[in-house]
């Protein structure tokens, strides 16, 4: 069997077939760029599965035009049911051994599928793979997600998504075992990832290059539903911590939130947070060793925010005294923090791979 490309033939090998899942709702302004980025992929053995979720603009017309030109593009159109229902429908519809996600207003690097698939196939135990993400539009920056399974898990303990869901390529059983939950609409990505991390059934990784371009615009869900996402995220995070064996009181959750969001606190609250972090780290050590000293590093930054320079080192070693030198995964330059130990004139050096 061959798949049709304009002017070319491509042999379909079932073992490396990718189903690209694209939910579409009123995306006419950006849809051409999104679909073109898939058509230009250097790995050509893919099927594009699109559900038009009751669009009221010209999205369906654009999809139909593309489907006429490329038989790999398959679509459905129906009344609006919302993003979560659409994602679950796309998963049920797919049959390929690999599933890639893509949003209708974003862009994939032309080598995304080739590089992610090669990475996945090199490690039969790896099931879920993301990448660094380039933001563009009204906000421009790169999200440097952590690379290894252990690093991704550690970062997830600080209340944010440790991978961008739309950048993922997974073995299909990941999507089959973790359907999206309508209770967490507009936060389905965070809920999806925390359930996977808590269950610890699948190995994860992220490629250290920007293979996904995440468009930022004023009509994005992340901006239009900011308050809802904030309230729901606390609910998801609490359930996630509970699944990890961390039964925190409401007050402890508030303290942990102050730490995770880098708030200014009194010296009394700083001590409470230090004690809390010690207990959290002790519980997590049994299943997720903090090999990169992530807790130490973040505590160091939190102390720096809340203390005068001559007090920082003392508070750092008061609660995290494992070593004088804290290293976190690697960027080309180390950031020197001027923490002075009055007794030994020690200095702590840290480096960090960017966290969004």
Short mmCIF file of C-alpha atoms in Angstrom, two decimals:
data_model
loop_
_atom_site.label_atom_id
_atom_site.label_comp_id
_atom_site.label_asym_id
_atom_site.label_seq_id
_atom_site.Cartn_x
_atom_site.Cartn_y
_atom_site.Cartn_z
CA UNK A 1 0.00 0.00 0.00
CA UNK A 2 1.27 3.50 -0.78
CA UNK A 3 0.32 6.83 0.64
CA UNK A 4 -0.16 9.73 -1.73
CA UNK A 5 2.01 12.81 -1.62
CA UNK A 6 1.99 15.48 -4.27
CA UNK A 7 4.57 14.27 -6.79
CA UNK A 8 5.98 11.48 -4.54
CA UNK A 9 5.21 7.99 -3.28
CA UNK A 10 5.93 6.84 0.22
CA UNK A 11 5.80 3.25 1.43
CA UNK A 12 3.65 2.71 4.48
CA UNK A 13 5.44 0.64 7.15
CA UNK A 14 2.99 -0.13 9.96
CA UNK A 15 5.78 -0.38 12.54
CA UNK A 16 6.70 3.31 12.22
CA UNK A 17 3.28 4.75 11.45
CA UNK A 18 2.34 7.84 13.46
CA UNK A 19 -1.21 9.04 14.02
CA UNK A 20 -1.19 12.81 14.50
CA UNK A 21 -4.15 13.88 16.62
CA UNK A 22 -5.41 17.40 15.90
CA UNK A 23 -8.53 18.85 17.54
CA UNK A 24 -9.83 21.89 15.66
CA UNK A 25 -12.20 24.60 16.81
CA UNK A 26 -12.35 27.99 15.06
CA UNK A 27 -8.68 27.89 14.09
CA UNK A 28 -8.89 29.36 10.58
CA UNK A 29 -6.33 32.09 11.32
CA UNK A 30 -3.56 29.57 12.07
CA UNK A 31 -4.68 26.24 10.64
CA UNK A 32 -2.80 26.44 7.34
CA UNK A 33 0.52 26.89 9.11
CA UNK A 34 -0.20 24.00 11.47
CA UNK A 35 -1.18 21.57 8.72
CA UNK A 36 1.68 22.65 6.44
CA UNK A 37 4.16 21.91 9.24
CA UNK A 38 2.93 18.31 9.34
CA UNK A 39 2.92 17.87 5.57
CA UNK A 40 6.55 19.05 5.47
CA UNK A 41 7.72 16.45 8.00
CA UNK A 42 10.84 14.57 6.91
CA UNK A 43 9.29 11.39 8.34
CA UNK A 44 6.40 10.85 5.95
CA UNK A 45 4.70 7.76 7.31
CA UNK A 46 1.94 9.47 9.25
CA UNK A 47 -1.81 9.92 9.22
CA UNK A 48 -3.37 13.18 10.26
CA UNK A 49 -6.58 12.57 12.22
CA UNK A 50 -8.63 15.75 12.61
CA UNK A 51 -11.89 16.29 14.44
CA UNK A 52 -13.55 19.60 13.63
CA UNK A 53 -15.34 20.32 16.90
CA UNK A 54 -18.26 22.32 15.49
CA UNK A 55 -16.24 25.27 14.17
CA UNK A 56 -18.26 28.31 13.13
CA UNK A 57 -15.50 29.83 10.98
CA UNK A 58 -13.86 28.46 7.81
CA UNK A 59 -11.79 25.77 9.59
CA UNK A 60 -13.75 22.89 8.06
CA UNK A 61 -13.35 24.29 4.55
CA UNK A 62 -9.57 24.53 5.04
CA UNK A 63 -9.43 20.94 6.33
CA UNK A 64 -11.43 19.69 3.35
CA UNK A 65 -9.08 21.40 0.91
CA UNK A 66 -6.05 19.76 2.49
CA UNK A 67 -7.73 16.34 2.63
CA UNK A 68 -8.41 16.50 -1.12
CA UNK A 69 -4.70 16.97 -1.79
CA UNK A 70 -3.29 14.38 0.65
CA UNK A 71 -4.94 11.04 1.37
CA UNK A 72 -3.14 10.81 4.71
CA UNK A 73 -5.34 13.60 6.05
CA UNK A 74 -8.59 12.17 7.46
CA UNK A 75 -11.21 14.26 9.17
CA UNK A 76 -14.55 14.23 10.94
CA UNK A 77 -16.87 17.14 11.63
CA UNK A 78 -19.68 17.29 14.18
CA UNK A 79 -21.34 19.54 16.73
CA UNK A 80 -19.22 21.14 19.42
CA UNK A 81 -18.42 18.84 22.35
CA UNK A 82 -15.35 20.54 23.76
CA UNK A 83 -11.63 19.80 23.78
CA UNK A 84 -11.57 16.89 26.23
CA UNK A 85 -14.28 14.93 24.39
CA UNK A 86 -12.51 15.65 21.11
CA UNK A 87 -9.14 14.42 22.37
CA UNK A 88 -10.69 11.20 23.67
CA UNK A 89 -12.50 10.68 20.37
CA UNK A 90 -9.25 11.12 18.46
CA UNK A 91 -7.50 8.58 20.69
CA UNK A 92 -10.29 6.02 20.18
CA UNK A 93 -10.16 6.62 16.43
CA UNK A 94 -6.39 6.14 16.13
CA UNK A 95 -4.77 2.76 15.48
CA UNK A 96 -1.08 3.50 14.85
CA UNK A 97 1.62 2.23 17.23
CA UNK A 98 2.75 5.83 17.83
CA UNK A 99 0.61 8.87 18.59
CA UNK A 100 1.74 12.48 18.24
CA UNK A 101 -0.21 15.46 19.49
CA UNK A 102 -0.54 18.75 17.68
CA UNK A 103 -2.68 21.82 18.31
CA UNK A 104 -4.34 23.63 15.43
CA UNK A 105 -2.67 26.97 16.18
CA UNK A 106 0.88 25.69 16.67
CA UNK A 107 3.74 24.57 14.41
CA UNK A 108 5.92 21.45 14.42
CA UNK A 109 9.57 21.56 13.37
CA UNK A 110 9.91 19.69 10.08
CA UNK A 111 12.18 17.07 11.70
CA UNK A 112 10.04 16.62 14.80
CA UNK A 113 8.54 13.24 13.87
CA UNK A 114 11.79 11.87 12.49
CA UNK A 115 13.78 12.79 15.59
CA UNK A 116 11.17 11.84 18.18
CA UNK A 117 10.41 8.51 16.54
CA UNK A 118 14.11 7.61 16.29
CA UNK A 119 14.58 8.52 19.96
CA UNK A 120 11.62 6.36 21.02
CA UNK A 121 12.65 3.37 18.91
CA UNK A 122 16.17 3.40 20.36
CA UNK A 123 14.78 2.68 23.83
CA UNK A 124 12.00 0.06 23.95
CA UNK A 125 11.29 1.02 27.58
CA UNK A 126 10.62 4.67 26.71
CA UNK A 127 6.91 5.39 26.17
CA UNK A 128 6.42 9.15 26.35
CA UNK A 129 8.65 11.77 24.72
CA UNK A 130 8.46 15.56 24.61
CA UNK A 131 10.89 18.27 23.55
CA UNK A 132 11.94 21.79 24.33
CA UNK A 133 9.32 24.28 23.18
CA UNK A 134 9.73 27.62 21.41
CA UNK A 135 7.04 30.15 22.31
CA UNK A 136 6.15 32.71 19.66
CA UNK A 137 3.55 35.41 19.10
CA UNK A 138 2.84 37.77 21.99
CA UNK A 139 5.42 35.94 24.12
CA UNK A 140 8.80 34.70 22.95
CA UNK A 141 10.99 32.36 24.97
CA UNK A 142 12.12 28.74 25.11
CA UNK A 143 10.84 26.27 27.66
CA UNK A 144 13.79 24.00 28.49
CA UNK A 145 12.04 20.95 29.87
CA UNK A 146 14.17 18.46 31.78
CA UNK A 147 15.57 15.55 29.81
CA UNK A 148 15.37 12.31 31.79
CA UNK A 149 12.57 10.40 33.45
CA UNK A 150 13.84 11.09 36.96
CA UNK A 151 14.35 14.79 36.29
CA UNK A 152 10.86 15.17 34.81
CA UNK A 153 9.34 13.51 37.86
CA UNK A 154 11.24 15.71 40.32
CA UNK A 155 10.22 18.94 38.56
CA UNK A 156 6.56 17.86 38.62
CA UNK A 157 6.60 18.10 42.43
CA UNK A 158 6.71 21.89 42.17
CA UNK A 159 3.22 22.41 40.76
CA UNK A 160 3.66 22.92 37.02
CA UNK A 161 3.54 20.81 33.88
CA UNK A 162 6.90 19.13 33.42
CA UNK A 163 6.27 18.61 29.68
CA UNK A 164 4.08 20.34 27.09
CA UNK A 165 1.32 17.91 26.21
CA UNK A 166 0.97 19.09 22.60
CA UNK A 167 4.66 18.36 21.96
CA UNK A 168 4.38 14.70 22.94
CA UNK A 169 4.92 11.58 20.90
CA UNK A 170 3.90 8.43 22.77
CA UNK A 171 3.39 4.76 22.33
CA UNK A 172 -0.33 4.39 21.88
CA UNK A 173 -0.95 2.54 25.16
CA UNK A 174 -0.15 5.75 27.07
CA UNK A 175 -3.16 7.52 25.56
CA UNK A 176 -5.31 4.41 25.86
CA UNK A 177 -4.66 4.00 29.59
CA UNK A 178 -5.01 7.69 30.44
CA UNK A 179 -8.09 9.22 28.82
CA UNK A 180 -8.58 12.93 29.41
CA UNK A 181 -10.86 13.83 32.29
CA UNK A 182 -13.74 16.26 31.52
CA UNK A 183 -13.69 17.38 35.16
CA UNK A 184 -10.43 19.16 34.39
CA UNK A 185 -11.30 20.83 31.10
CA UNK A 186 -8.76 23.60 30.34
CA UNK A 187 -6.30 21.81 32.63
CA UNK A 188 -6.49 18.40 30.99
CA UNK A 189 -2.77 18.47 30.16
CA UNK A 190 -1.65 18.90 33.77
CA UNK A 191 -4.12 16.27 34.98
CA UNK A 192 -2.97 13.84 32.24
CA UNK A 193 0.72 14.14 33.11
CA UNK A 194 0.35 14.03 36.89
CA UNK A 195 -1.66 10.79 36.70
CA UNK A 196 1.02 9.21 34.52
CA UNK A 197 3.84 10.36 36.81
CA UNK A 198 2.05 9.22 39.97
CA UNK A 199 1.33 5.73 38.57
CA UNK A 200 4.97 5.29 37.48
CA UNK A 201 4.10 2.79 34.72
CA UNK A 202 5.75 4.58 31.82
CA UNK A 203 9.23 5.94 31.26
CA UNK A 204 9.40 9.54 30.04
CA UNK A 205 11.98 11.77 28.42
CA UNK A 206 12.34 15.08 26.61
CA UNK A 207 14.63 15.94 23.71
CA UNK A 208 16.97 18.84 24.27
CA UNK A 209 16.00 20.82 21.21
CA UNK A 210 13.00 22.92 20.22
CA UNK A 211 10.88 20.69 18.00
CA UNK A 212 7.55 22.34 18.80
CA UNK A 213 6.49 25.97 18.35
CA UNK A 214 3.79 27.04 20.79
CA UNK A 215 1.82 30.05 19.59
CA UNK A 216 0.89 32.65 22.19
CA UNK A 217 -2.10 34.82 21.34
CA UNK A 218 -4.83 36.62 23.25
CA UNK A 219 -7.51 34.05 22.40
CA UNK A 220 -5.46 31.12 23.76
CA UNK A 221 -7.19 28.94 26.34
CA UNK A 222 -4.34 29.51 28.76
CA UNK A 223 -5.18 33.23 28.86
CA UNK A 224 -8.98 33.08 28.55
CA UNK A 225 -9.42 30.59 31.41
CA UNK A 226 -6.57 31.65 33.67
CA UNK A 227 -8.56 31.80 36.93
CA UNK A 228 -10.29 28.48 36.30
CA UNK A 229 -6.96 26.84 35.50
CA UNK A 230 -5.44 28.25 38.69
CA UNK A 231 -8.18 26.90 40.95
CA UNK A 232 -8.32 23.51 39.22
CA UNK A 233 -4.54 23.18 39.25
CA UNK A 234 -4.51 23.26 43.07
CA UNK A 235 -7.08 20.43 43.10
CA UNK A 236 -5.06 18.35 40.64
CA UNK A 237 -1.80 19.02 42.49
CA UNK A 238 -3.25 17.99 45.85
CA UNK A 239 -4.51 14.71 44.37
CA UNK A 240 -1.08 14.17 42.79
CA UNK A 241 0.74 14.66 46.08
CA UNK A 242 -1.71 12.32 47.83
CA UNK A 243 -0.98 9.64 45.23
CA UNK A 244 2.72 9.99 46.07
CA UNK A 245 2.06 9.44 49.76
CA UNK A 246 2.17 13.10 50.73
CA UNK A 247 -0.90 13.81 52.86
CA UNK A 248 -0.48 17.54 53.42
CA UNK A 249 -2.90 19.65 55.46
CA UNK A 250 -4.49 22.71 53.89
CA UNK A 251 -2.03 24.91 55.74
CA UNK A 252 0.91 22.82 54.53
CA UNK A 253 -0.41 23.06 50.98
CA UNK A 254 -0.52 26.83 51.38
CA UNK A 255 3.07 26.84 52.61
CA UNK A 256 4.18 24.66 49.71
CA UNK A 257 2.39 27.00 47.28
CA UNK A 258 4.23 30.00 48.76
CA UNK A 259 7.48 28.15 48.14
CA UNK A 260 6.59 27.03 44.61
CA UNK A 261 5.46 30.50 43.57
CA UNK A 262 8.43 32.27 45.16
CA UNK A 263 6.49 34.50 47.53
CA UNK A 264 8.01 36.80 50.12
CA UNK A 265 7.49 35.43 53.63
CA UNK A 266 8.42 36.19 57.24
CA UNK A 267 11.31 34.45 58.97
CA UNK A 268 8.82 32.36 60.96
CA UNK A 269 7.10 31.14 57.80
CA UNK A 270 10.47 30.53 56.17
CA UNK A 271 11.32 28.13 58.99
CA UNK A 272 7.97 26.37 58.58
CA UNK A 273 8.60 25.94 54.88
CA UNK A 274 12.11 24.61 55.50
CA UNK A 275 10.74 21.94 57.85
CA UNK A 276 8.00 21.06 55.38
CA UNK A 277 10.47 20.65 52.52
CA UNK A 278 12.59 18.35 54.66
CA UNK A 279 9.62 16.08 55.34
CA UNK A 280 8.47 16.10 51.70
CA UNK A 281 11.92 15.26 50.42
CA UNK A 282 12.23 12.41 52.93
CA UNK A 283 9.01 10.80 51.67
CA UNK A 284 9.93 11.22 48.03
CA UNK A 285 13.47 9.86 48.45
CA UNK A 286 12.09 6.33 48.63
CA UNK A 287 10.66 6.38 45.08
CA UNK A 288 12.24 9.39 43.37
CA UNK A 289 15.78 10.20 44.50
CA UNK A 290 16.63 13.86 43.97
CA UNK A 291 19.92 13.19 42.21
CA UNK A 292 20.14 16.73 40.82
CA UNK A 293 19.51 18.40 44.21
CA UNK A 294 16.40 20.12 42.86
CA UNK A 295 14.93 20.71 46.30
CA UNK A 296 18.24 22.10 47.55
CA UNK A 297 18.54 24.44 44.60
CA UNK A 298 15.02 25.81 44.91
CA UNK A 299 15.43 26.25 48.65
CA UNK A 300 18.61 28.19 47.95
CA UNK A 301 16.75 30.56 45.62
CA UNK A 302 13.88 30.91 48.10
CA UNK A 303 16.31 31.85 50.87
CA UNK A 304 17.95 34.37 48.57
CA UNK A 305 14.57 36.00 47.93
CA UNK A 306 13.62 36.23 51.59
CA UNK A 307 16.88 36.89 53.44
CA UNK A 308 19.71 39.35 53.53
CA UNK A 309 22.89 38.06 51.92
CA UNK A 310 24.69 37.39 55.19
CA UNK A 311 21.89 35.05 56.35
CA UNK A 312 21.37 33.00 53.19
CA UNK A 313 24.06 30.39 53.63
CA UNK A 314 23.12 29.67 57.25
CA UNK A 315 19.51 29.00 56.28
CA UNK A 316 20.55 26.94 53.30
CA UNK A 317 22.53 24.48 55.45
CA UNK A 318 19.98 24.62 58.29
CA UNK A 319 17.55 22.48 56.29
CA UNK A 320 19.65 21.12 53.39
CA UNK A 321 23.08 20.35 54.70
CA UNK A 322 24.07 17.52 52.36
CA UNK A 323 26.82 19.52 50.67
CA UNK A 324 28.16 23.01 50.10
CA UNK A 325 27.91 22.71 46.33
CA UNK A 326 24.59 22.32 44.59
CA UNK A 327 24.42 21.33 40.94
CA UNK A 328 21.33 21.04 38.79
CA UNK A 329 21.59 19.54 35.32
CA UNK A 330 23.49 21.78 33.07
CA UNK A 331 23.62 24.72 30.95
CA UNK A 332 26.75 26.06 29.33
CA UNK A 333 27.31 28.67 32.03
CA UNK A 334 27.21 28.30 35.78
CA UNK A 335 25.43 30.99 37.72
CA UNK A 336 27.47 32.08 40.67
CA UNK A 337 25.51 32.95 43.80
CA UNK A 338 27.48 34.87 46.40
CA UNK A 339 26.65 32.94 49.54
CA UNK A 340 29.31 33.45 52.19
CA UNK A 341 29.82 31.00 55.03
CA UNK A 342 31.18 33.20 57.79
CA UNK A 343 33.10 30.32 59.38
CA UNK A 344 34.76 28.79 56.35
CA UNK A 345 34.19 31.30 53.57
CA UNK A 346 32.62 28.56 51.45
CA UNK A 347 30.84 29.58 48.28
CA UNK A 348 27.93 27.77 46.66
CA UNK A 349 27.71 27.53 42.93
CA UNK A 350 24.59 26.50 41.07
CA UNK A 351 23.56 25.89 37.50
CA UNK A 352 20.10 25.30 36.21
CA UNK A 353 18.43 24.10 33.07
CA UNK A 354 15.65 26.61 32.41
CA UNK A 355 12.29 25.91 34.02
CA UNK A 356 9.14 27.65 32.83
#
